[in-house]
XYZ file of C-alpha atoms in Angstrom:
470
model
C 73.138 -11.263 124.364
C 74.430 -14.966 124.196
C 72.284 -16.250 121.169
C 74.182 -13.965 119.131
C 77.414 -15.138 120.408
C 76.477 -18.248 119.692
C 75.634 -17.439 116.021
C 78.880 -15.300 115.665
C 80.706 -17.774 116.804
C 79.735 -19.849 114.038
C 77.792 -22.509 116.278
C 74.197 -23.190 114.644
C 71.435 -22.553 117.086
C 69.599 -25.457 118.162
C 67.519 -26.513 121.654
C 70.792 -29.309 121.560
C 73.864 -26.665 121.330
C 71.968 -24.854 123.384
C 72.486 -27.455 126.115
C 75.441 -28.653 125.267
C 77.589 -24.941 125.015
C 78.412 -23.416 128.252
C 77.610 -20.303 127.585
C 79.091 -18.541 130.246
C 82.553 -19.212 128.675
C 81.530 -17.078 125.610
C 82.769 -13.799 125.379
C 80.370 -10.579 124.806
C 79.340 -10.324 121.204
C 80.741 -7.628 118.748
C 78.327 -5.176 118.374
C 80.083 -2.326 115.571
C 78.915 0.544 114.979
C 77.257 0.694 118.086
C 80.231 2.519 119.656
C 79.762 5.468 116.973
C 76.182 5.411 117.038
C 76.038 6.987 120.128
C 78.318 9.277 120.090
C 76.709 10.644 117.341
C 73.443 10.553 118.984
C 74.762 11.795 122.458
C 76.200 14.936 121.076
C 73.169 15.444 119.136
C 70.298 14.206 121.769
C 71.905 14.821 124.720
C 71.647 18.328 127.158
C 74.653 18.862 128.812
C 74.529 20.535 132.688
C 76.900 23.177 133.798
C 80.529 21.970 134.684
C 80.972 20.056 138.245
C 84.639 19.901 139.800
C 85.320 20.163 136.065
C 84.244 17.834 134.734
C 80.732 18.175 131.986
C 77.851 16.544 132.938
C 75.830 15.043 130.988
C 71.871 14.108 131.196
C 69.968 12.495 128.258
C 65.876 14.797 127.591
C 63.374 12.423 129.059
C 61.028 11.463 126.707
C 58.473 12.813 129.246
C 58.766 15.971 127.895
C 56.907 15.598 125.047
C 54.319 15.399 126.849
C 55.327 17.383 129.938
C 52.398 19.288 132.473
C 52.668 23.585 131.294
C 54.104 24.374 135.194
C 57.569 21.545 133.928
C 59.914 23.515 131.936
C 59.571 21.898 127.711
C 62.991 20.582 126.331
C 61.864 20.533 122.707
C 64.040 17.665 120.577
C 66.138 18.728 117.891
C 64.229 18.010 114.407
C 67.736 16.055 113.865
C 67.121 13.506 116.982
C 64.281 11.954 114.558
C 64.984 9.258 112.000
C 63.100 9.665 110.047
C 60.398 11.968 107.790
C 57.001 10.756 109.557
C 59.245 10.271 112.815
C 59.393 14.087 112.723
C 55.784 14.180 111.813
C 54.734 12.401 114.582
C 56.335 14.840 117.393
C 55.587 17.842 115.028
C 51.632 16.769 115.237
C 52.572 16.087 119.620
C 54.110 19.643 120.323
C 52.080 22.655 117.922
C 48.861 21.089 115.654
C 47.714 18.729 117.989
C 46.850 21.503 120.862
C 45.132 23.960 118.899
C 43.279 20.887 117.467
C 42.700 20.102 121.465
C 42.247 23.659 122.133
C 39.263 24.790 119.586
C 37.792 20.980 119.243
C 38.999 20.368 115.195
C 38.509 16.482 115.767
C 35.229 16.651 116.348
C 34.833 19.643 113.405
C 36.124 17.634 110.599
C 38.566 14.712 111.235
C 39.375 12.687 114.207
C 42.773 13.225 116.793
C 46.136 11.339 115.340
C 47.693 8.256 116.402
C 50.524 6.769 115.593
C 48.810 4.293 113.288
C 47.851 7.359 111.544
C 51.684 7.739 110.763
C 51.835 4.091 110.570
C 49.929 2.573 108.113
C 50.682 1.652 104.844
C 49.270 2.913 101.524
C 45.094 2.784 101.080
C 43.470 2.274 97.443
C 39.759 1.684 97.862
C 37.263 0.804 94.973
C 34.490 2.530 94.751
C 31.634 2.308 92.446
C 28.416 0.349 91.737
C 27.117 -3.359 92.278
C 28.861 -5.426 89.972
C 31.248 -2.597 88.076
C 34.268 -5.434 89.108
C 35.914 -3.761 92.360
C 36.949 -7.638 94.404
C 37.288 -8.832 91.363
C 39.390 -6.058 90.932
C 41.298 -6.317 94.075
C 41.335 -10.341 93.424
C 43.233 -9.391 89.562
C 45.909 -7.266 91.144
C 46.688 -10.634 93.690
C 46.429 -12.869 91.610
C 44.452 -14.912 94.139
C 41.173 -14.882 95.997
C 41.070 -12.946 99.763
C 39.321 -14.749 103.093
C 35.864 -13.277 102.800
C 35.384 -12.155 99.265
C 32.148 -12.684 96.575
C 31.359 -12.009 93.407
C 28.777 -12.283 91.492
C 25.993 -10.279 89.200
C 23.266 -9.790 91.906
C 25.253 -6.842 94.789
C 27.671 -9.476 96.820
C 29.529 -6.809 98.782
C 26.711 -5.703 101.625
C 29.654 -4.391 104.083
C 32.828 -2.819 103.862
C 36.652 -4.845 103.822
C 39.484 -4.028 104.540
C 42.282 -6.145 102.852
C 45.649 -6.419 104.572
C 48.578 -8.310 105.407
C 48.918 -10.884 107.820
C 49.894 -13.692 109.623
C 47.317 -16.396 107.843
C 44.080 -15.891 106.275
C 41.117 -15.072 108.555
C 38.831 -12.524 108.805
C 38.496 -9.829 111.773
C 35.101 -8.292 112.452
C 34.482 -5.413 112.666
C 34.260 -3.989 116.079
C 37.703 -5.643 116.952
C 40.104 -3.827 113.977
C 38.163 -0.874 114.878
C 39.719 -0.885 118.996
C 42.989 -2.332 118.379
C 45.863 0.475 118.656
C 47.730 -0.609 115.544
C 46.101 0.340 113.159
C 43.733 3.029 111.731
C 40.515 2.785 112.329
C 39.980 3.738 115.535
C 38.702 6.778 114.174
C 35.236 5.027 112.758
C 34.001 4.110 116.137
C 32.208 7.732 115.296
C 29.768 5.922 112.714
C 28.211 3.235 115.130
C 27.592 -0.097 115.822
C 25.394 -0.287 113.006
C 28.384 0.748 110.623
C 30.937 -1.454 112.608
C 28.935 -4.536 111.934
C 28.861 -3.772 108.375
C 33.044 -3.944 108.551
C 35.551 -6.664 108.259
C 39.262 -6.622 107.470
C 40.455 -9.563 105.590
C 43.959 -10.309 106.607
C 46.293 -12.571 104.332
C 50.471 -13.444 103.433
C 50.773 -11.685 100.239
C 54.051 -9.301 99.231
C 52.051 -7.399 97.378
C 49.758 -6.799 100.740
C 52.710 -5.606 102.765
C 53.368 -2.063 100.426
C 49.224 -1.813 100.106
C 45.842 -2.096 101.918
C 42.852 -2.266 99.050
C 39.433 -1.142 101.057
C 36.857 -2.801 99.054
C 33.450 -0.703 99.190
C 29.232 -1.954 99.243
C 28.566 -1.545 95.866
C 26.583 2.871 95.532
C 22.886 2.641 95.036
C 19.861 4.252 92.694
C 17.432 5.746 94.335
C 16.279 7.526 97.411
C 14.105 4.651 98.890
C 17.504 2.008 98.508
C 18.967 4.918 100.272
C 16.972 4.972 102.998
C 17.534 1.797 104.236
C 21.085 1.684 105.024
C 21.484 1.889 108.919
C 24.458 4.404 108.640
C 26.077 7.136 107.340
C 27.443 5.568 103.753
C 28.545 8.977 102.458
C 30.141 9.975 105.753
C 31.904 6.318 105.802
C 33.376 7.371 102.111
C 34.675 10.810 103.254
C 36.851 9.588 105.601
C 37.618 6.547 104.412
C 38.834 8.928 101.490
C 40.961 11.258 103.733
C 42.699 7.978 104.786
C 43.632 6.454 101.343
C 46.261 7.435 99.309
C 44.485 6.868 95.708
C 40.407 6.632 95.083
C 39.696 3.996 91.885
C 36.367 4.608 90.257
C 35.210 2.106 89.017
C 31.814 1.946 85.811
C 30.847 -0.644 83.819
C 29.926 -0.241 80.108
C 26.727 -1.405 80.970
C 26.074 1.076 84.086
C 26.711 4.301 83.086
C 24.373 6.460 85.104
C 25.338 7.949 87.802
C 22.408 8.336 90.679
C 21.355 10.066 93.632
C 23.947 7.817 96.407
C 26.377 8.008 93.661
C 27.087 11.999 93.346
C 26.446 12.618 97.189
C 29.382 10.482 97.586
C 32.107 11.386 94.704
C 31.130 14.844 95.908
C 31.725 14.404 99.721
C 35.456 13.180 97.958
C 36.007 16.823 98.134
C 39.568 18.254 98.393
C 40.552 14.710 97.409
C 40.588 14.597 93.587
C 44.296 14.316 93.347
C 44.025 11.208 94.544
C 40.676 9.735 92.172
C 41.511 7.756 89.238
C 39.063 6.823 86.025
C 38.779 3.374 85.697
C 36.290 2.170 82.434
C 36.295 -2.057 83.057
C 34.699 -4.921 81.461
C 34.793 -2.224 77.885
C 35.800 -5.767 75.610
C 32.237 -6.443 76.894
C 31.104 -3.569 74.240
C 33.146 -3.291 70.187
C 35.168 -0.598 68.981
C 31.927 1.549 68.365
C 30.291 1.251 71.076
C 33.411 1.718 73.423
C 34.005 5.195 71.739
C 30.230 6.036 71.991
C 30.674 4.927 76.224
C 33.658 6.984 76.358
C 31.735 10.229 75.861
C 28.875 9.223 78.167
C 31.069 8.624 80.872
C 33.536 12.219 80.468
C 29.959 13.983 79.858
C 28.605 12.492 83.522
C 32.187 12.684 85.052
C 31.963 16.736 83.947
C 28.889 17.627 85.266
C 29.073 15.672 88.594
C 32.683 17.262 89.437
C 31.584 20.614 88.670
C 35.238 21.480 86.644
C 36.842 22.453 83.066
C 39.728 19.413 83.337
C 38.815 16.247 81.755
C 39.981 14.251 83.785
C 41.977 10.929 82.699
C 39.720 7.615 82.276
C 41.695 4.083 81.886
C 40.039 1.832 80.008
C 40.872 -1.755 80.195
C 39.358 -5.240 81.587
C 40.606 -6.161 84.778
C 40.185 -8.994 85.484
C 41.533 -12.971 85.072
C 40.313 -14.091 81.814
C 41.716 -12.904 78.090
C 40.728 -9.862 76.218
C 37.613 -11.050 74.662
C 39.433 -10.048 70.892
C 36.337 -10.777 68.497
C 34.378 -7.850 70.153
C 37.555 -5.448 70.416
C 39.552 -6.369 67.501
C 43.440 -6.548 67.695
C 43.745 -2.724 68.245
C 41.371 -2.525 70.636
C 43.766 -5.577 72.403
C 46.527 -3.522 72.230
C 44.955 0.144 73.244
C 43.784 -2.128 76.574
C 46.974 -3.525 77.856
C 48.364 0.013 77.345
C 45.942 1.042 79.274
C 46.042 -1.034 82.245
C 50.103 -0.825 82.427
C 49.327 2.837 82.567
C 47.420 1.777 85.762
C 49.494 -0.341 87.225
C 51.948 1.869 86.952
C 50.519 3.986 88.480
C 49.687 1.966 91.916
C 52.788 0.331 91.287
C 54.349 4.017 92.918
C 52.412 4.229 95.685
C 54.544 2.940 98.248
C 57.837 5.067 96.607
C 55.099 8.294 96.679
C 53.664 7.336 100.365
C 55.675 9.343 102.750
C 55.563 11.888 100.540
C 51.533 11.601 100.095
C 51.801 11.506 104.902
C 54.121 15.365 104.003
C 51.209 15.922 101.915
C 48.329 15.342 103.567
C 50.060 16.658 107.024
C 50.306 20.348 105.469
C 46.599 20.108 104.346
C 45.128 19.066 107.784
C 47.397 21.586 109.641
C 46.083 24.855 107.051
C 42.786 24.023 108.128
C 43.428 23.389 111.943
C 44.164 26.319 111.965
C 41.565 28.074 109.567
C 39.074 26.181 111.705
C 40.713 28.442 114.810
C 40.452 31.658 113.714
C 36.574 30.451 112.872
C 36.333 29.819 116.305
C 37.474 32.660 117.740
C 36.072 35.134 115.597
C 32.689 33.103 116.638
C 33.942 33.615 120.102
C 34.761 37.464 120.113
C 30.933 37.711 118.543
C 29.982 36.433 121.873
C 28.618 39.058 124.650
C 30.135 39.047 127.585
C 26.390 38.521 130.058
C 23.297 38.338 128.835
C 21.670 37.505 125.321
C 24.490 34.327 124.424
C 21.313 32.618 123.049
C 20.210 34.648 120.644
C 23.632 35.969 120.146
C 24.891 32.273 118.915
C 21.651 31.437 117.278
C 22.082 35.219 114.960
C 26.014 33.173 114.274
C 24.916 30.918 113.123
C 22.423 31.891 110.905
C 24.688 34.272 109.450
C 27.962 31.415 109.323
C 28.792 32.186 105.638
C 29.395 36.159 106.508
C 31.764 34.809 109.278
C 32.999 32.911 106.937
C 33.206 36.387 104.751
C 34.960 38.256 107.723
C 38.099 35.512 108.323
C 38.821 35.869 105.104
C 39.064 39.374 104.366
C 40.785 39.897 107.954
C 43.504 36.839 108.083
C 44.489 36.769 104.120
C 42.964 33.560 103.614
C 41.972 31.381 100.280
C 37.442 30.652 100.784
C 38.768 27.046 98.881
C 40.550 26.049 101.984
C 37.350 26.847 104.248
C 35.371 24.229 105.241
C 31.344 23.298 104.359
C 29.442 25.803 105.783
C 26.224 23.423 106.284
C 28.325 20.829 107.569
C 29.656 23.574 110.195
C 26.311 24.844 111.360
C 25.270 21.158 112.389
C 28.456 20.609 113.886
C 28.486 23.697 115.884
C 24.702 23.513 116.744
C 25.111 21.271 119.153
C 28.035 23.245 121.013
C 27.789 25.917 123.058
C 30.081 29.174 121.819
C 30.650 31.396 124.772
C 32.056 27.270 126.032
C 35.057 28.195 123.437
C 38.635 29.163 123.763
C 39.562 33.013 123.404
C 42.124 33.253 119.953
C 45.694 32.040 120.816
C 47.779 33.797 118.666
C 50.605 31.426 119.606
C 49.686 28.179 119.110
C 48.106 29.973 115.447
C 52.055 30.804 115.119
C 53.615 28.273 116.375
C 51.724 26.060 113.069
C 52.830 28.769 111.103
C 55.998 27.894 112.339
C 56.185 24.360 111.336
C 54.854 25.386 108.176
C 56.924 27.888 107.269
C 60.883 26.681 109.001
C 60.288 22.924 110.543
C 58.741 20.864 107.861
C 60.917 22.843 105.204
C 63.936 21.857 107.416
C 62.685 18.482 108.147
C 62.279 17.266 104.481
C 66.352 19.564 104.402
C 67.794 16.560 106.272
C 66.516 13.598 104.525
C 68.103 13.409 101.182
C 64.936 11.536 100.241
C 62.087 12.105 101.255
C 60.734 8.919 99.641
C 62.221 6.125 101.038
């Protein structure tokens, strides 16, 4: 406070001034607007006790009430007391959604429990593609500089997942270190084991773009069953985990590598539920002439249509994202103009990511809440089908074998959309490691709390802030 007083008096803060000035004689600093802010906060948050001796006694609620025991009376903080949309989502998750996830082990079947770092993390952009399609060069092109640990070459050079993010200095952090840091949103990667963490690292550097966006560079997707079995970790599972966290997923293709291998097909299939995040980029398009580019574009659209299994045509950005000028001798002046427009469209899309980050957080939160509610219905249905005394092992095996039918029962009973249900085979694999009899019975109050959150709390939260994108 004495330093603030010195600064308000117009003095330069140096070691010499601190020695010369008599700090004890300084007036307290002026804190403009503090009284008004405190009065407003007290009016919103504080709880008023009954009057004693004619004077109302005011007591501020303890933050421990958010984590109080069942026997303690919970004092829920009103939505008007939060400072941002993200702050409100944190509170809603702790109070209403997390108890449901913990009760029915949602974190083991779908996604790990969320932490504060998951809400506060910067928007992420993940790049996927076969080797030498220009993923690392694309990041370098956007940063206009190299980043620590970047290796570029015609052969498979990036052999690990590299997260490029903002930092005070240029350095690389090993995966085991970054996965246990509480302020990083990568704690959930510990479930993939040390084999993956040895192939995971964080590249930090000071850069204005990285202050708003984090990039995820991935190893080149291999082709053939033999190469897939040589990986020491679940590559598809890791990409699926990052896909759920990312705001945009860039699928990069090379005009000379249009074949979609078995592993690449599994990777694209693992992006199910995140189709709105996918952008397809035909990179290095200036290496072929206009006639060849027309045929390459058609072949790429045909391949994507078979893999994505959707009637809609996905937008494909065409360009050459590197530091070299466009090869005008191959594509001609018309091709150069086309590339420049396509690159501008893609870069404009990437620039909108920070603006839409808050909206994306709300979207992912609502999606997670619906998935957790359906998961609770499924577990409750399976628990109800279990016998009370004998024959539990046989009953569990019968339920697992007929899991598709149980999903249909839940869908009909609660009028749920079929597209929101989890993958049956994955659910069977996880469920086989549990005893259904040990799960909690259906708790309608928990589900009702999530329904109230989706119907009232989140709309009220967005209404309290004039612009949810800020």
